[in-house]
Amino acid sequence: MCKPAFILLLLAVILTAAACGNTNKPLGQSGNEVSGNAPSPSPSIQAPATTEEAATPDPSVEPTVQAEQETSVKIYYSDTELEKMVSKDIQVKSGSNEDLIKQALAALQQDGPEGTVNLWKPIPIKSVTLKDNAVTIDIELPDTARLGAPGEQMLLDSLGQTLFQFDFVQSYDLLVDGKALESLMGHFDLDHPTVRHS
């Protein structure tokens, strides 16, 4: 039982030793210039110029390396009577549009101003993605978070108003455990996706 492990270990040591003994020389050096006692430089220094060194990073490929910006965002809550929306202005630091959406949705789950009720607080958000101006939100919907018709309407309105304040958001798709349901809580149809109205 130990024999296969020993053989694999021995093979790994041999291959490592063989790789370390590789003495590729830069262009223009002959084998006579290196003395037998001098340590050979590491292969990464000796290797001739490769496409990795010649390639320059394309700035359009790395949009994730952005400086964080502070943005003023309105978060929408329902009043305690479930009759109207109440907004709260917050400052959000984000490095990308997707990060801005995630921060806004996280704020939507926090308590609002006095006289409001947070309908999103008991609803865990599993994932949020932004692709081609479309936001996809995957949530869990525990039984304790289910509401009547006025509550469901206010919950969807608060989400729509929070998301559509951003010009780059043209639609959102609200999924429950990865599934596109016909209705979130049984009272209103849920569009897949919900599109911004001009």
Backbone as a printed PyTorch tensor [residue, N CA C, xyz], in Angstrom:
tensor([[[  0.8240,  -1.1900,   0.0000],
         [  0.0000,   0.0000,   0.0000],
         [  0.8710,   1.2570,   0.0000]],

        [[  2.0440,   1.2020,   0.6500],
         [  2.9600,   2.3240,   0.6880],
         [  3.7820,   2.4040,  -0.5970]],

        [[  3.9070,   1.3060,  -1.3080],
         [  4.7370,   1.2660,  -2.5100],
         [  4.2810,   2.2680,  -3.5760]],

        [[  2.9630,   2.3380,  -3.9400],
         [  2.5590,   3.3150,  -4.9540],
         [  2.8330,   4.7590,  -4.5050]],

        [[  2.6160,   5.0620,  -3.2470],
         [  2.8670,   6.4120,  -2.7540],
         [  4.3570,   6.7190,  -2.8150]],

        [[  5.1990,   5.7450,  -2.4530],
         [  6.6480,   5.9300,  -2.4910],
         [  7.1150,   6.1360,  -3.9270]],

        [[  6.5690,   5.3540,  -4.8620],
         [  6.9530,   5.4700,  -6.2690],
         [  6.5560,   6.8430,  -6.8090]],

        [[  5.3400,   7.3160,  -6.4680],
         [  4.8940,   8.6410,  -6.9120],
         [  5.7690,   9.7410,  -6.3310]],

        [[  6.1390,   9.6040,  -5.0530],
         [  6.9970,  10.5900,  -4.4150],
         [  8.3670,  10.6060,  -5.0800]],

        [[  8.9200,   9.4270,  -5.3270],
         [ 10.2230,   9.3190,  -5.9760],
         [ 10.1670,   9.9200,  -7.3860]],

        [[  9.0910,   9.6550,  -8.1190],
         [  8.9210,  10.2120,  -9.4530],
         [  8.8440,  11.7370,  -9.3960]],

        [[  8.1180,  12.2900,  -8.4180],
         [  8.0040,  13.7400,  -8.2630],
         [  9.3640,  14.3580,  -7.9690]],

        [[ 10.1760,  13.7080,  -7.1200],
         [ 11.5060,  14.2220,  -6.7850],
         [ 12.4050,  14.1960,  -8.0130]],

        [[ 12.3400,  13.1300,  -8.7910],
         [ 13.1650,  13.0180,  -9.9920],
         [ 12.7880,  14.0910, -11.0030]],

        [[ 11.4840,  14.2850, -11.2220],
         [ 11.0430,  15.2990, -12.1770],
         [ 11.4270,  16.6980, -11.7130]],

        [[ 11.3350,  16.9510, -10.4210],
         [ 11.7220,  18.2560,  -9.8760],
         [ 13.2090,  18.4870, -10.0720]],

        [[ 14.0120,  17.4620,  -9.7790],
         [ 15.4540,  17.5820,  -9.9480],
         [ 15.8070,  17.8020, -11.4190]],

        [[ 15.1280,  17.1200, -12.3030],
         [ 15.3980,  17.2810, -13.7280],
         [ 15.0300,  18.6980, -14.1830]],

        [[ 13.9640,  19.2220, -13.6820],
         [ 13.5450,  20.5710, -14.0580],
         [ 14.5060,  21.6110, -13.5110]],

        [[ 15.0310,  21.4090, -12.3020],
         [ 15.9700,  22.3530, -11.7100],
         [ 17.3070,  22.3240, -12.4360]],

        [[ 17.6700,  21.2220, -13.0330],
         [ 18.9320,  21.1040, -13.7390],
         [ 18.8890,  21.7070, -15.1290]],

        [[ 17.7370,  22.1610, -15.5740],
         [ 17.5880,  22.7460, -16.8970],
         [ 18.3510,  24.0560, -16.9400]],

        [[ 19.3190,  24.1670, -17.8410],
         [ 20.1280,  25.3800, -17.8960],
         [ 19.9670,  26.0720, -19.2360]],

        [[ 18.7810,  26.4850, -19.5470],
         [ 18.5520,  27.2720, -20.7570],
         [ 19.2930,  28.5780, -20.6200]],

        [[ 19.9300,  29.0120, -21.6580],
         [ 20.7210,  30.2300, -21.6020],
         [ 20.0610,  31.2790, -22.4780]],

        [[ 20.2330,  32.5540, -22.1080],
         [ 19.6770,  33.6020, -22.9440],
         [ 20.3490,  33.5990, -24.3080]],

        [[ 19.6810,  34.1930, -25.2720],
         [ 20.2400,  34.2650, -26.6130],
         [ 21.5760,  34.9920, -26.5610]],

        [[ 22.5720,  34.4590, -27.2820],
         [ 23.8620,  35.1110, -27.3350],
         [ 24.8710,  34.5330, -26.3650]],

        [[ 24.5060,  33.6130, -25.4670],
         [ 25.4490,  33.0160, -24.5270],
         [ 25.8160,  31.6410, -25.0070]],

        [[ 27.0960,  31.3060, -24.9010],
         [ 27.5010,  29.9490, -25.2450],
         [ 27.7530,  29.1780, -23.9740]],

        [[ 27.8480,  27.8760, -24.0800],
         [ 28.0650,  27.0350, -22.9160],
         [ 29.4430,  27.2240, -22.3250]],

        [[ 30.4170,  27.7580, -23.0480],
         [ 31.7750,  27.9190, -22.5570],
         [ 31.9000,  29.0740, -21.5900]],

        [[ 30.9770,  30.0200, -21.5820],
         [ 31.1010,  31.2010, -20.7410],
         [ 30.7270,  30.9430, -19.3000]],

        [[ 30.0620,  29.8590, -18.9900],
         [ 29.6260,  29.5710, -17.6300],
         [ 30.6240,  28.6260, -17.0020]],

        [[ 31.2020,  29.0030, -15.8400],
         [ 32.1600,  28.1170, -15.1780],
         [ 31.4130,  27.0150, -14.4620]],

        [[ 32.0910,  25.9020, -14.2200],
         [ 31.4620,  24.7490, -13.5820],
         [ 31.0680,  25.0040, -12.1460]],

        [[ 31.7290,  25.9210, -11.4300],
         [ 31.4510,  26.1750, -10.0150],
         [ 30.4140,  27.2700,  -9.8060]],

        [[ 30.1740,  28.0860, -10.7890],
         [ 29.2360,  29.1900, -10.6250],
         [ 27.8050,  28.6710, -10.6680]],

        [[ 26.9740,  29.1680,  -9.7570],
         [ 25.5630,  28.7410,  -9.7880],
         [ 24.8870,  29.3120, -11.0190]],

        [[ 24.0490,  28.5050, -11.6220],
         [ 23.3490,  28.9860, -12.8090],
         [ 22.1730,  29.8450, -12.3720]],

        [[ 21.9180,  30.9220, -13.0900],
         [ 20.7850,  31.7730, -12.7390],
         [ 19.4800,  30.9970, -12.8990]],

        [[ 18.4300,  31.5140, -12.2530],
         [ 17.1410,  30.8240, -12.3160],
         [ 16.6220,  30.8380, -13.7470]],

        [[ 15.8520,  29.8220, -14.1340],
         [ 15.3540,  29.7430, -15.4990],
         [ 14.5000,  30.9370, -15.8930]],

        [[ 13.8010,  31.5590, -14.9650],
         [ 12.9330,  32.6710, -15.3380],
         [ 13.7420,  33.8880, -15.7630]],

        [[ 14.9840,  34.0140, -15.2490],
         [ 15.8280,  35.1260, -15.6410],
         [ 16.5050,  34.8190, -16.9660]],

        [[ 16.9010,  33.5530, -17.1630],
         [ 17.6410,  33.1670, -18.3470],
         [ 16.7640,  33.0250, -19.5820]],

        [[ 15.5110,  32.7700, -19.4050],
         [ 14.6440,  32.4610, -20.5410],
         [ 14.5840,  33.6310, -21.5000]],

        [[ 14.6070,  33.3490, -22.7900],
         [ 14.4760,  34.4230, -23.7720],
         [ 13.1050,  35.0700, -23.6710]],

        [[ 12.9800,  36.2370, -24.2560],
         [ 11.7140,  36.9650, -24.1990],
         [ 10.5950,  36.0970, -24.7520]],

        [[  9.5020,  36.0380, -23.9990],
         [  8.3630,  35.2350, -24.4210],
         [  7.1860,  36.1510, -24.6780]],

        [[  6.0930,  35.5530, -25.1000],
         [  4.8910,  36.3470, -25.3600],
         [  4.3540,  36.9430, -24.0750]],

        [[  4.6340,  36.3110, -22.9150],
         [  4.1630,  36.8600, -21.6470],
         [  4.8180,  38.2090, -21.3820]],

        [[  6.1260,  38.3080, -21.6720],
         [  6.8190,  39.5620, -21.4290],
         [  6.4350,  40.5880, -22.4680]],

        [[  6.1990,  40.1710, -23.7050],
         [  5.8940,  41.0980, -24.7770],
         [  4.4470,  41.5910, -24.7180]],

        [[  3.5730,  40.7990, -24.1190],
         [  2.1590,  41.1680, -24.0860],
         [  1.9390,  42.2910, -23.0800]],

        [[  1.1330,  43.2510, -23.4570],
         [  0.7770,  44.3200, -22.5380],
         [ -0.6660,  44.1090, -22.1210]],

        [[ -0.9660,  44.3970, -20.8570],
         [ -2.3360,  44.1730, -20.4000],
         [ -3.3130,  45.0790, -21.1340]],

        [[ -4.4450,  44.5190, -21.4870],
         [ -5.4920,  45.2560, -22.1760],
         [ -6.4110,  45.8720, -21.1200]],

        [[ -6.4790,  47.1980, -21.0210],
         [ -7.2900,  47.8160, -19.9760],
         [ -8.7700,  47.4700, -20.0720]],

        [[ -9.2670,  47.1210, -21.2600],
         [-10.6860,  46.7810, -21.3850],
         [-10.9850,  45.4060, -20.7990]],

        [[ -9.9490,  44.5840, -20.5750],
         [-10.1610,  43.2470, -20.0380],
         [-10.2490,  43.2730, -18.5170]],

        [[ -9.6950,  44.3000, -17.8800],
         [ -9.6620,  44.3450, -16.4260],
         [-10.5000,  45.4930, -15.8590]],

        [[-11.8300,  45.4730, -16.0100],
         [-12.6340,  46.5610, -15.4760],
         [-12.8240,  46.4770, -13.9670]],

        [[-12.4090,  45.3680, -13.3450],
         [-12.6390,  45.1960, -11.9210],
         [-11.6710,  45.9980, -11.0700]],

        [[-10.5970,  46.5320, -11.6780],
         [ -9.6220,  47.2850, -10.9100],
         [ -9.9800,  48.7630, -11.0240]],

        [[-11.0460,  49.1700, -10.3630],
         [-11.4910,  50.5510, -10.3830],
         [-11.3550,  51.1200,  -8.9870]],

        [[-11.1130,  52.4100,  -8.9210],
         [-11.0810,  53.0740,  -7.6270],
         [-12.5140,  53.1580,  -7.1020]],

        [[-12.6420,  53.0150,  -5.7920],
         [-13.9780,  53.1040,  -5.2080],
         [-14.4920,  54.5310,  -5.3080]],

        [[-15.7540,  54.6490,  -5.6660],
         [-16.4000,  55.9460,  -5.7430],
         [-17.5110,  55.9980,  -4.7180]],

        [[-17.7360,  57.1820,  -4.1560],
         [-18.8430,  57.3510,  -3.2280],
         [-20.0270,  57.9020,  -4.0130]],

        [[-21.1640,  57.2410,  -3.8790],
         [-22.3630,  57.5940,  -4.6320],
         [-23.5200,  57.7990,  -3.6700]],

        [[-24.3260,  58.7960,  -3.9360],
         [-25.5410,  59.0190,  -3.1600],
         [-26.6390,  58.1190,  -3.7310]],

        [[-27.2610,  57.3340,  -2.8710],
         [-28.2640,  56.3580,  -3.2970],
         [-29.5200,  56.5340,  -2.4600]],

        [[-30.6700,  56.4020,  -3.1040],
         [-31.9490,  56.4150,  -2.3780],
         [-32.3790,  54.9710,  -2.1530]],

        [[-32.7170,  54.6710,  -0.9160],
         [-33.2420,  53.3570,  -0.5600],
         [-34.7140,  53.5630,  -0.2170]],

        [[-35.5700,  52.7030,  -0.7650],
         [-37.0150,  52.8790,  -0.6110],
         [-37.5980,  51.8450,   0.3550]],

        [[-38.4120,  52.3620,   1.2730],
         [-39.0820,  51.5360,   2.2740],
         [-40.5770,  51.8090,   2.2050]],

        [[-41.3440,  50.9430,   2.8210],
         [-42.7900,  51.1560,   2.9150],
         [-43.1020,  51.8720,   4.2260]],

        [[-44.1400,  52.6940,   4.1990],
         [-44.5980,  53.2440,   5.4780],
         [-45.2770,  52.1190,   6.2650]],

        [[-45.5330,  52.3480,   7.5230],
         [-46.0790,  51.2840,   8.3780],
         [-47.4880,  50.8680,   7.9640]],

        [[-48.1810,  51.7020,   7.2090],
         [-49.5390,  51.3780,   6.7550],
         [-49.5370,  50.6280,   5.4240]],

        [[-48.3430,  50.4200,   4.8350],
         [-48.1940,  49.7670,   3.5280],
         [-48.9690,  50.4950,   2.4340]],

        [[-48.9190,  51.8480,   2.4840],
         [-49.6580,  52.6580,   1.5160],
         [-48.7560,  53.4850,   0.5990]],

        [[-47.5710,  53.8750,   1.0790],
         [-46.7070,  54.7220,   0.2540],
         [-45.2440,  54.4060,   0.5300]],

        [[-44.4080,  54.8300,  -0.4260],
         [-42.9700,  54.6120,  -0.3020],
         [-42.3280,  55.8080,   0.3950]],

        [[-41.3220,  55.4940,   1.2130],
         [-40.5390,  56.5200,   1.8890],
         [-39.0780,  56.2640,   1.5290]],

        [[-38.3810,  57.3100,   1.1060],
         [-36.9820,  57.1170,   0.7070],
         [-36.0300,  57.6220,   1.7890]],

        [[-34.8440,  57.0530,   1.7550],
         [-33.7710,  57.4550,   2.6660],
         [-32.5040,  57.5690,   1.8160]],

        [[-31.8130,  58.7050,   1.9090],
         [-30.5640,  58.9020,   1.1730],
         [-29.4040,  58.3470,   1.9860]],

        [[-28.5590,  57.5640,   1.3150],
         [-27.3520,  57.0360,   1.9460],
         [-26.1710,  57.2470,   1.0010]],

        [[-24.9740,  57.1560,   1.5340],
         [-23.7550,  57.2210,   0.7380],
         [-23.1790,  55.8160,   0.6460]],

        [[-22.8430,  55.3970,  -0.5650],
         [-22.3260,  54.0500,  -0.7950],
         [-20.9880,  54.1560,  -1.5120]],

        [[-19.9910,  53.4150,  -1.0300],
         [-18.7050,  53.3250,  -1.7160],
         [-18.6900,  52.0280,  -2.5110]],

        [[-18.3730,  52.1570,  -3.8010],
         [-18.3490,  50.9650,  -4.6530],
         [-17.2660,  51.1060,  -5.7090]],

        [[-16.7690,  49.9620,  -6.1690],
         [-15.7400,  49.9440,  -7.1950],
         [-16.2800,  49.6150,  -8.5730]],

        [[-17.5440,  49.1950,  -8.6610],
         [-18.1380,  48.8380,  -9.9470],
         [-19.6460,  49.0180,  -9.8510]],

        [[-20.3110,  48.9810, -10.9890],
         [-21.7770,  49.0980, -10.9900],
         [-22.4130,  47.9240, -10.2630]],

        [[-21.8630,  46.7140, -10.4630],
         [-22.4190,  45.5440,  -9.7760],
         [-22.2550,  45.6840,  -8.2660]],

        [[-21.1180,  46.1880,  -7.8390],
         [-20.8790,  46.4030,  -6.4130],
         [-21.8620,  47.4380,  -5.8640]],

        [[-22.1360,  48.4780,  -6.6420],
         [-23.1020,  49.4990,  -6.2390],
         [-24.4810,  48.8770,  -6.0300]],

        [[-24.8990,  48.0050,  -6.9420],
         [-26.1890,  47.3210,  -6.8120],
         [-26.2030,  46.4600,  -5.5440]],

        [[-25.1330,  45.7030,  -5.3250],
         [-25.0640,  44.8430,  -4.1350],
         [-25.1510,  45.6610,  -2.8570]],

        [[-24.4540,  46.7950,  -2.8280],
         [-24.4900,  47.6540,  -1.6340],
         [-25.8910,  48.2430,  -1.4200]],

        [[-26.5420,  48.6440,  -2.5090],
         [-27.8920,  49.2020,  -2.3930],
         [-28.8700,  48.1460,  -1.8750]],

        [[-28.7490,  46.9110,  -2.3770],
         [-29.6470,  45.8480,  -1.9050],
         [-29.3530,  45.4730,  -0.4590]],

        [[-28.0950,  45.5280,  -0.0590],
         [-27.7620,  45.2740,   1.3490],
         [-28.3720,  46.3610,   2.2320]],

        [[-28.3370,  47.6010,   1.7610],
         [-28.9480,  48.7020,   2.5130],
         [-30.4670,  48.5570,   2.5600]],

        [[-31.0460,  47.9970,   1.4970],
         [-32.4930,  47.7730,   1.4520],
         [-32.9290,  46.7980,   2.5510]],

        [[-32.0190,  45.9780,   3.0180],
         [-32.3410,  45.0130,   4.0720],
         [-32.1270,  45.5830,   5.4770]],

        [[-31.6180,  46.8130,   5.5600],
         [-31.4100,  47.4590,   6.8580],
         [-32.6590,  48.2380,   7.2500]],

        [[-32.7490,  48.5720,   8.5280],
         [-33.8860,  49.3550,   9.0000],
         [-33.9030,  50.7260,   8.3430]],

        [[-35.1030,  51.1970,   8.0510],
         [-35.2780,  52.4970,   7.4190],
         [-35.5510,  53.5780,   8.4460]],

        [[-35.9670,  54.7370,   7.9570],
         [-36.2790,  55.8450,   8.8680],
         [-37.4840,  55.5160,   9.7470]],

        [[-37.6550,  56.3050,  10.7650],
         [-38.7920,  56.1150,  11.6710],
         [-40.0990,  56.2400,  10.8910]],

        [[-41.0530,  55.3970,  11.2030],
         [-42.3390,  55.4070,  10.5110],
         [-42.3620,  54.5050,   9.2830]],

        [[-41.2950,  53.7220,   9.1010],
         [-41.2580,  52.7970,   7.9650],
         [-41.1090,  51.3710,   8.4710]],

        [[-41.4040,  50.4420,   7.5840],
         [-41.2210,  49.0280,   7.8770],
         [-40.3090,  48.4490,   6.8000]],

        [[-39.3650,  47.6360,   7.2230],
         [-38.4250,  47.0270,   6.2770],
         [-38.9590,  45.6610,   5.8780]],

        [[-39.5010,  45.5590,   4.6830],
         [-40.0800,  44.3150,   4.1990],
         [-39.0140,  43.3430,   3.6850]],

        [[-37.8120,  43.8460,   3.3570],
         [-36.7340,  43.0040,   2.8240],
         [-35.8710,  42.3690,   3.9100]],

        [[-35.9820,  42.8360,   5.1310],
         [-35.0890,  42.3640,   6.2000],
         [-35.1030,  40.8410,   6.3860]],

        [[-36.2590,  40.1820,   6.3950],
         [-36.2470,  38.7310,   6.6240],
         [-35.9790,  37.8810,   5.3680]],

        [[-35.6250,  38.5310,   4.2420],
         [-35.4350,  37.7990,   2.9860],
         [-33.9390,  37.7380,   2.6590]],

        [[-33.3180,  36.5710,   2.7990],
         [-31.8960,  36.4580,   2.4540],
         [-31.6710,  36.5800,   0.9460]],

        [[-30.7010,  37.3970,   0.5780],
         [-30.3100,  37.5280,  -0.8250],
         [-29.1300,  36.5970,  -1.0510]],

        [[-29.3200,  35.6100,  -1.9290],
         [-28.2840,  34.5950,  -2.1850],
         [-27.2190,  35.0930,  -3.1550]],

        [[-27.6300,  35.7800,  -4.2120],
         [-26.6550,  36.2900,  -5.1790],
         [-27.2420,  37.4550,  -5.9600]],

        [[-26.3300,  38.3010,  -6.4500],
         [-26.7030,  39.4470,  -7.2700],
         [-25.6790,  39.5350,  -8.4020]],

        [[-26.1540,  39.5980,  -9.6370],
         [-25.2530,  39.7830, -10.7700],
         [-25.7920,  40.8870, -11.6750]],

        [[-24.8720,  41.5540, -12.3430],
         [-25.2220,  42.5810, -13.3190],
         [-24.5180,  42.2270, -14.6150]],

        [[-25.3080,  42.0040, -15.6680],
         [-24.7340,  41.6780, -16.9720],
         [-25.5950,  42.3210, -18.0450]],

        [[-24.9590,  43.0790, -18.9220],
         [-25.6580,  43.7410, -20.0270],
         [-26.8320,  44.5800, -19.5320]],

        [[-26.6140,  45.3630, -18.4870],
         [-27.6120,  46.2640, -17.8970],
         [-28.8140,  45.5400, -17.2990]],

        [[-28.6770,  44.2450, -17.0480],
         [-29.7470,  43.4550, -16.4430],
         [-29.2530,  42.8970, -15.1060]],

        [[-30.0060,  43.1440, -14.0620],
         [-29.6660,  42.6530, -12.7270],
         [-30.4370,  41.3550, -12.4880]],

        [[-29.7450,  40.3390, -12.0070],
         [-30.4000,  39.0980, -11.6020],
         [-30.1810,  38.9430, -10.1070]],

        [[-31.2870,  38.7720,  -9.3860],
         [-31.2490,  38.6460,  -7.9290],
         [-31.8610,  37.3080,  -7.5640]],

        [[-31.1130,  36.5050,  -6.8340],
         [-31.6130,  35.2110,  -6.3700],
         [-31.7910,  35.3120,  -4.8580]],

        [[-33.0050,  35.0180,  -4.3900],
         [-33.3190,  35.1420,  -2.9590],
         [-33.8570,  33.8200,  -2.4180]],

        [[-33.9010,  33.7580,  -1.1080],
         [-34.6670,  32.7240,  -0.4080],
         [-35.9230,  33.4120,   0.0810]],

        [[-37.0210,  32.6840,   0.1590],
         [-38.2550,  33.2830,   0.6500],
         [-38.8220,  32.4100,   1.7660]],

        [[-38.3790,  32.6590,   3.0040],
         [-38.9220,  31.8670,   4.1090],
         [-40.4090,  32.1720,   4.3280]],

        [[-41.1220,  31.2350,   4.8950],
         [-42.5580,  31.4290,   5.1450],
         [-42.8150,  32.6510,   6.0170]],

        [[-41.8820,  32.9500,   6.9340],
         [-42.0650,  34.1000,   7.8240],
         [-41.9680,  35.4300,   7.0810]],

        [[-41.4480,  35.4320,   5.8600],
         [-41.3060,  36.6720,   5.0810],
         [-42.4700,  36.8860,   4.1200]],

        [[-43.3920,  35.9410,   4.0420],
         [-44.5280,  36.0760,   3.1210],
         [-45.4980,  37.1370,   3.6370]],

        [[-46.0420,  37.9130,   2.6970],
         [-46.9020,  39.0320,   3.0470],
         [-48.2150,  38.9370,   2.2900]],

        [[-49.1720,  39.7610,   2.6880],
         [-50.4260,  39.8850,   1.9490],
         [-50.1920,  40.7160,   0.7030]],

        [[-51.2680,  40.9850,  -0.0210],
         [-51.1630,  41.7060,  -1.2820],
         [-50.5210,  43.0910,  -1.1250]],

        [[-50.9500,  43.9110,  -0.1550],
         [-50.3090,  45.2290,  -0.0270],
         [-48.8110,  45.1200,   0.2970]],

        [[-48.4430,  44.1800,   1.1370],
         [-47.0350,  43.9910,   1.4900],
         [-46.2080,  43.5350,   0.3000]],

        [[-46.7520,  42.5920,  -0.4800],
         [-46.0260,  42.1120,  -1.6550],
         [-45.8390,  43.2500,  -2.6610]],

        [[-46.8730,  44.0670,  -2.8640],
         [-46.7720,  45.1920,  -3.7970],
         [-45.7040,  46.1840,  -3.3380]],

        [[-45.6960,  46.5070,  -2.0500],
         [-44.7100,  47.4620,  -1.5320],
         [-43.2960,  46.8880,  -1.5960]],

        [[-43.1630,  45.5980,  -1.3650],
         [-41.8580,  44.9420,  -1.4380],
         [-41.2970,  45.0350,  -2.8610]],

        [[-42.1310,  44.7330,  -3.8510],
         [-41.6940,  44.8050,  -5.2480],
         [-41.4500,  46.2510,  -5.6870]],

        [[-42.2790,  47.1770,  -5.2110],
         [-42.0820,  48.5860,  -5.5480],
         [-40.7720,  49.1130,  -4.9630]],

        [[-40.4690,  48.7300,  -3.7300],
         [-39.2300,  49.2100,  -3.1090],
         [-38.0110,  48.6810,  -3.8640]],

        [[-38.0820,  47.4490,  -4.3350],
         [-36.9850,  46.8810,  -5.1150],
         [-36.8410,  47.6130,  -6.4490]],

        [[-37.9550,  47.7800,  -7.1630],
         [-37.9240,  48.4410,  -8.4630],
         [-37.4230,  49.8790,  -8.3810]],

        [[-37.9200,  50.6320,  -7.4150],
         [-37.4960,  52.0290,  -7.2920],
         [-36.0320,  52.1340,  -6.8800]],

        [[-35.5820,  51.2240,  -6.0250],
         [-34.1710,  51.2400,  -5.6120],
         [-33.2770,  50.9130,  -6.8020]],

        [[-33.6290,  49.9150,  -7.6030],
         [-32.7870,  49.5170,  -8.7290],
         [-32.8620,  50.4820,  -9.9050]],

        [[-34.0580,  50.9410, -10.2540],
         [-34.2130,  51.7500, -11.4620],
         [-33.7720,  53.2040, -11.2880]],

        [[-33.3040,  53.5810, -10.1020],
         [-32.7170,  54.9100,  -9.9570],
         [-31.3550,  54.9820, -10.6630]],

        [[-30.7580,  53.8050, -10.9480],
         [-29.4700,  53.7520, -11.6270],
         [-29.7220,  53.6810, -13.1340]],

        [[-29.1700,  54.6190, -13.8750],
         [-29.3870,  54.6850, -15.3190],
         [-28.9320,  53.4250, -16.0440]],

        [[-27.9200,  52.7540, -15.5190],
         [-27.3770,  51.5810, -16.2070],
         [-28.2380,  50.3350, -16.0120]],

        [[-29.2230,  50.3710, -15.1390],
         [-30.1070,  49.2150, -14.9270],
         [-31.3260,  49.3640, -15.8370]],

        [[-31.4640,  48.4340, -16.7780],
         [-32.6020,  48.4550, -17.6850],
         [-33.6590,  47.4150, -17.3160]],

        [[-33.2460,  46.3850, -16.5560],
         [-34.2020,  45.3530, -16.1380],
         [-33.6370,  44.6140, -14.9410]],

        [[-34.5270,  43.9110, -14.2530],
         [-34.0860,  43.0000, -13.1950],
         [-34.9380,  41.7440, -13.2320]],

        [[-34.3270,  40.6560, -12.8120],
         [-35.0250,  39.3730, -12.7430],
         [-34.9060,  38.8730, -11.3190]],

        [[-36.0280,  38.6990, -10.6550],
         [-36.0620,  38.2460,  -9.2670],
         [-36.3570,  36.7540,  -9.2530]],

        [[-35.4030,  35.9710,  -8.7780],
         [-35.5320,  34.5110,  -8.7140],
         [-35.6490,  34.0740,  -7.2690]],

        [[-36.3400,  32.9670,  -7.0520],
         [-36.4350,  32.3720,  -5.7180],
         [-35.7780,  31.0030,  -5.7920]],

        [[-34.6880,  30.8550,  -5.0660],
         [-33.8860,  29.6230,  -5.0890],
         [-33.5410,  29.2220,  -6.5250]],

        [[-33.1920,  30.2170,  -7.3350],
         [-32.7640,  29.9670,  -8.7050],
         [-33.8890,  29.7570,  -9.7000]],

        [[-35.1370,  29.8450,  -9.2570],
         [-36.2770,  29.5820, -10.1420],
         [-37.0580,  30.8550, -10.4270]],

        [[-37.5190,  30.9850, -11.6550],
         [-38.3550,  32.1050, -12.0540],
         [-39.8120,  31.7400, -11.7720]],

        [[-40.3270,  32.2320, -10.6600],
         [-41.7040,  31.9130, -10.2660],
         [-42.6950,  32.8470, -10.9520]],

        [[-43.9350,  32.3780, -11.1240],
         [-44.9770,  33.2110, -11.7210],
         [-45.3580,  34.3600, -10.8040]],

        [[-45.3180,  34.1150,  -9.4970],
         [-45.6710,  35.1310,  -8.5160],
         [-44.7650,  34.9480,  -7.2990]],

        [[-44.3740,  36.0600,  -6.6980],
         [-43.4860,  35.9760,  -5.5440],
         [-44.2170,  35.4060,  -4.3360]],

        [[-45.3970,  35.9530,  -4.0410],
         [-46.1490,  35.5180,  -2.8640],
         [-47.5870,  35.1470,  -3.1890]],

        [[-47.9110,  35.0530,  -4.4650],
         [-49.2340,  34.5980,  -4.8630],
         [-50.2360,  35.6830,  -5.1730]],

        [[-49.8570,  36.9590,  -5.0700],
         [-50.8180,  38.0400,  -5.2750],
         [-50.6260,  38.7830,  -6.5930]],

        [[-49.3810,  38.9000,  -7.0610],
         [-49.0760,  39.6600,  -8.2750],
         [-48.1840,  38.8280,  -9.1800]],

        [[-48.3850,  38.9830, -10.4910],
         [-47.5180,  38.3010, -11.4540],
         [-46.1240,  38.9120, -11.3840]],

        [[-45.1390,  38.0780, -11.5640],
         [-43.7610,  38.4920, -11.5380],
         [-43.1990,  38.3550, -12.9510]],

        [[-42.8020,  39.4630, -13.5490],
         [-42.2370,  39.4420, -14.9010],
         [-40.7950,  38.9410, -14.8400]],

        [[-40.3930,  38.2390, -15.8740],
         [-39.0080,  37.7230, -15.9780],
         [-38.4420,  38.1120, -17.3290]],

        [[-37.7690,  39.2240, -17.4390],
         [-37.4160,  40.1620, -16.3810],
         [-38.4460,  41.2840, -16.2460]],

        [[-38.3230,  42.0460, -15.1730],
         [-39.0730,  43.2640, -14.9950],
         [-38.2770,  44.3670, -15.6860]],

        [[-38.9100,  45.0650, -16.6140],
         [-38.1990,  46.0260, -17.4600],
         [-38.5520,  47.4480, -17.0300]],

        [[-37.5410,  48.3220, -17.1350],
         [-37.7420,  49.7450, -16.8380],
         [-38.7780,  50.3310, -17.8060]],

        [[-39.7070,  51.0960, -17.2730],
         [-40.6900,  51.7730, -18.1170],
         [-40.2430,  53.2130, -18.3120]],

        [[-40.2590,  53.6720, -19.5600],
         [-39.7960,  55.0440, -19.8560],
         [-40.8300,  56.0560, -19.4860]]])
